[in-house]
Amino acid sequence: MTTDAPAPPAAPQIPSHPGVPDLPVADGQLLVGGVPLRRLAERVGSTPFFAYDRRRITDRVAEVRAALGDVRLGYAVKANPMPAVVQHLSGLVDALDVASAHEMHTALDTGTDPDRISFAGPGKTPQEIRSAVAAGVLIELESETEARRVVAAGEDLGVTPRVAVRVNPDFAVRGSGMRMSGGPQQFGVDAEQVPDLLAWLGATGADVTGFHVFAGSQNLDAELIAHAQRATADLVVALAEHAPGPVRYVNLGGGLGIPYFPKDRPVDLARVGESLASVVADRLAPALPDADVHLELGRYLVGEAGYYVTRVIDRKVSRGRTYLVVDGGMHHQLAASGNLGQVIRRNYPVLLGDRMTPGGVDGGPADGAQPATVVGCLCTPLDLLADDVPLPADAEPGDLVVVLQAGAYGLTASPTAFLGHPAPAEVLV
Ligand SMILES: *Cc1c(COP(=O)(O)O)cnc(C)c1O
């Protein structure tokens, strides 16, 4: 590991937001990748910024591998497409899943073999499809039209396209923060239409490798995840009878969530692993002996490794309420403002990263904590990062507010152009 700071002394663990792992702290400073926050801010040279902790990503992949056994692990690049993050993950996972030509180029630039890159997502343009066929990545078909375009591009380029069919199952998965399967969907091919599509594909000579099902995002319930994986395996085994050749690829999706709010609890990864092992052993392996089973995770691999760091510009008291006005906001970290698909706005875990005191996060009232409302610099009441949370009473301009759980669907899921402020920096530490 390389940092520009001396190794910290054994860091005391500060209890943080319930459900959120304890964070390393030294001398009142949050450590990111071992670097004290104020020093990191100097190194970056500007605020706001996103910082991603390389070590925490590495550790998370190791935990997932230990729990999930030898399924193939993919990283869904859209969760965090920073090239350095994708490069780092490319050395840790078995596959990269991309959802645009731009993400595909980021993935190819890491040196990852096109055999280990898959391209999913609705509305791939004809040019994106040509690029994907030319690159030789696996194309996950979202519709019949896409299938026709892929085959035509293959003929035109003299390349045999590699495809899998993304299936919209005939069941929905409960427990997802964002549901992406079951009923009518823009994602995937309805399960009942898959046999006809397979018959057509088989006649074209395309390399039909298997199936992909992605049920939904941000699921914290191991039982529901396990249930979805079993139902998906059953569906894939049934559809495999219609495949033009042996099924070699079964992608069961991902969607494991991370805790954001006080009542959220981390996914019981061991339980997901046990269930997956039994689904593979008693359903998939016997029926589809040639198939590699894949999981593709985005948020779960990177979300907790990321911090959004923004500086207090102003402190004002308005009719008894204390506001900390920061130089960042919803234009960089939309989700924390509650405007990225949330029905009810709740506070993301937020702390003052340069004034960490034991018990000082909303794990409990610390000595000297006082309620404050953290707002961004945009001229709209939507730009609210934390509503009435306990923060050190002496918080003042210059302090560094940190939004935790900011490693996934942060910067690239935010309206950066809104109000014309500069884009934040990103660092992988
Ligand atoms: C977004 C996406 C993922 C990743 O979802 P997470 O909830 O971040 O794990 C995986 N697969 C597909 C097809 C996706 O669109």
XYZ file of C-alpha atoms in Angstrom, residues 47-48 308-318 321-331 350 352 372-380 383-386 391 395-401 421:
48
model
C -12.853 20.612 -1.806
C -15.309 19.047 -2.287
C -17.790 12.554 0.017
C -15.804 15.329 1.676
C -17.029 18.900 1.645
C -15.903 21.970 3.542
C -17.996 24.152 5.817
C -18.194 27.633 4.250
C -20.662 29.268 6.578
C -22.338 28.633 9.883
C -25.536 30.456 10.573
C -28.307 30.269 13.090
C -31.754 30.973 11.746
C -31.732 26.261 13.962
C -28.011 25.868 13.234
C -27.047 25.535 9.579
C -23.682 24.428 8.302
C -23.419 25.548 4.686
C -20.855 23.517 2.750
C -19.101 23.940 -0.588
C -20.614 20.728 -2.007
C -24.131 19.396 -2.201
C -26.712 17.436 -4.138
C -25.015 18.217 -7.457
C -22.677 12.272 8.093
C -17.234 15.978 10.890
C -27.044 20.960 13.029
C -28.479 20.917 9.539
C -25.969 20.526 6.731
C -26.981 22.185 3.477
C -25.175 22.450 0.168
C -24.340 25.533 -1.829
C -27.129 25.253 -4.380
C -29.900 27.810 -4.318
C -32.703 25.296 -3.761
C -29.977 20.755 -1.412
C -30.086 19.258 2.049
C -27.325 16.823 3.023
C -28.247 16.154 6.657
C -22.438 17.269 15.181
C -18.219 23.107 14.039
C -17.130 26.129 12.054
C -16.067 27.277 8.596
C -13.065 25.257 7.399
C -14.250 22.002 8.982
C -14.678 18.969 6.786
C -18.100 17.349 6.599
C -20.297 24.805 -9.791
